Tab-separated table of C-alpha atoms in Angstrom:
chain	number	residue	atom	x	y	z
A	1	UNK	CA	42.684	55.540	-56.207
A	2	UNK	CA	44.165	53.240	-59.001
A	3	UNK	CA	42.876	49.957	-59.559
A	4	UNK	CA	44.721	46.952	-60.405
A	5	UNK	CA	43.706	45.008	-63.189
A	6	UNK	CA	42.622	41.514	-63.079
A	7	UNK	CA	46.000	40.490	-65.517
A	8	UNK	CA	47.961	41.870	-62.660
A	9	UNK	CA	46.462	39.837	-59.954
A	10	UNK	CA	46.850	36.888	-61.894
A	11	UNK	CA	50.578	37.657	-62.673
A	12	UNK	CA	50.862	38.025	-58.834
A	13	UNK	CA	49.016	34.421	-58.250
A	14	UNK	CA	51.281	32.441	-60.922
A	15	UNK	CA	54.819	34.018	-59.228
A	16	UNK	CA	53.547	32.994	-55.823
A	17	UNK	CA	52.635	29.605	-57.452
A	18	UNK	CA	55.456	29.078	-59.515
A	19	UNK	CA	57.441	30.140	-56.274
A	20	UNK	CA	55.847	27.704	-53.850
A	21	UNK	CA	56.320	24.674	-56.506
A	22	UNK	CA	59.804	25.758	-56.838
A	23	UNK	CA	60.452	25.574	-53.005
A	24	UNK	CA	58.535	22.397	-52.369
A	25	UNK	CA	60.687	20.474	-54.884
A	26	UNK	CA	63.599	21.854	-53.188
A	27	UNK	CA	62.582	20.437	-50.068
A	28	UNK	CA	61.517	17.232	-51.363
A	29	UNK	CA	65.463	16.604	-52.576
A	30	UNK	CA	66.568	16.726	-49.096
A	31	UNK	CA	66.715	14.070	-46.601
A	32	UNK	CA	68.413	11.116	-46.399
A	33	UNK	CA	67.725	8.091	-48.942
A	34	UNK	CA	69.469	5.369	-47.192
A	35	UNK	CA	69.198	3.891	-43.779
A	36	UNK	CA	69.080	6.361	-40.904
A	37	UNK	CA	72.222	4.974	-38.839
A	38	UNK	CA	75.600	3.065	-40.020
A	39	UNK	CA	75.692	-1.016	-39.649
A	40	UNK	CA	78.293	-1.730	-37.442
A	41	UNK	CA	81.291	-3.627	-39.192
A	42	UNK	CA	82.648	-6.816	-38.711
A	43	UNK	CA	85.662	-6.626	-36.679
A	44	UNK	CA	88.414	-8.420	-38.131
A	45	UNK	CA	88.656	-11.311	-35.116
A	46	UNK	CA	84.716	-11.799	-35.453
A	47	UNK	CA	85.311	-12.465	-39.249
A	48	UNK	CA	88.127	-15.153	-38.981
A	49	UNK	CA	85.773	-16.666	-36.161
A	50	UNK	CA	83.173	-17.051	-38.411
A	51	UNK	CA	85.739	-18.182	-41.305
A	52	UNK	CA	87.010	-20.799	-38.918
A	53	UNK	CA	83.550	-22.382	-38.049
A	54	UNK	CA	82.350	-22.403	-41.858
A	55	UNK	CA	86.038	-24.546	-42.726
A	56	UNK	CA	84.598	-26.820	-39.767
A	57	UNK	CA	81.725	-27.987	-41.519
């Protein structure tokens, strides 16, 4: 029946391109930066220790 032009086709290509490059930096924004789990804290008693010993020397 009809046939569709080449300009259409191409129109078609860049919106699925244009679409995919839209989506991929999207994705690429997610995720964590930093380190993957928490460093545990000093605890205020292991602190003071460690204060005491450094007046020692």
């Amino acid at each position: 029946m009809g046939k569709k032009s080449n300009k259409s086709k191409m129109t078609k290509q860049i919106a699925i391109i244009f679409t995919c490059f839209i989506v991929l930096a999207t994705l690429s924004g997610c995720g964590v930066k930093k380190d993957l789990y928490q460093t545990p804290q000093n605890t205020p008693s292991e602190a003071a220790k460690k204060d005491s010993q450094t007046n020692k020397e």
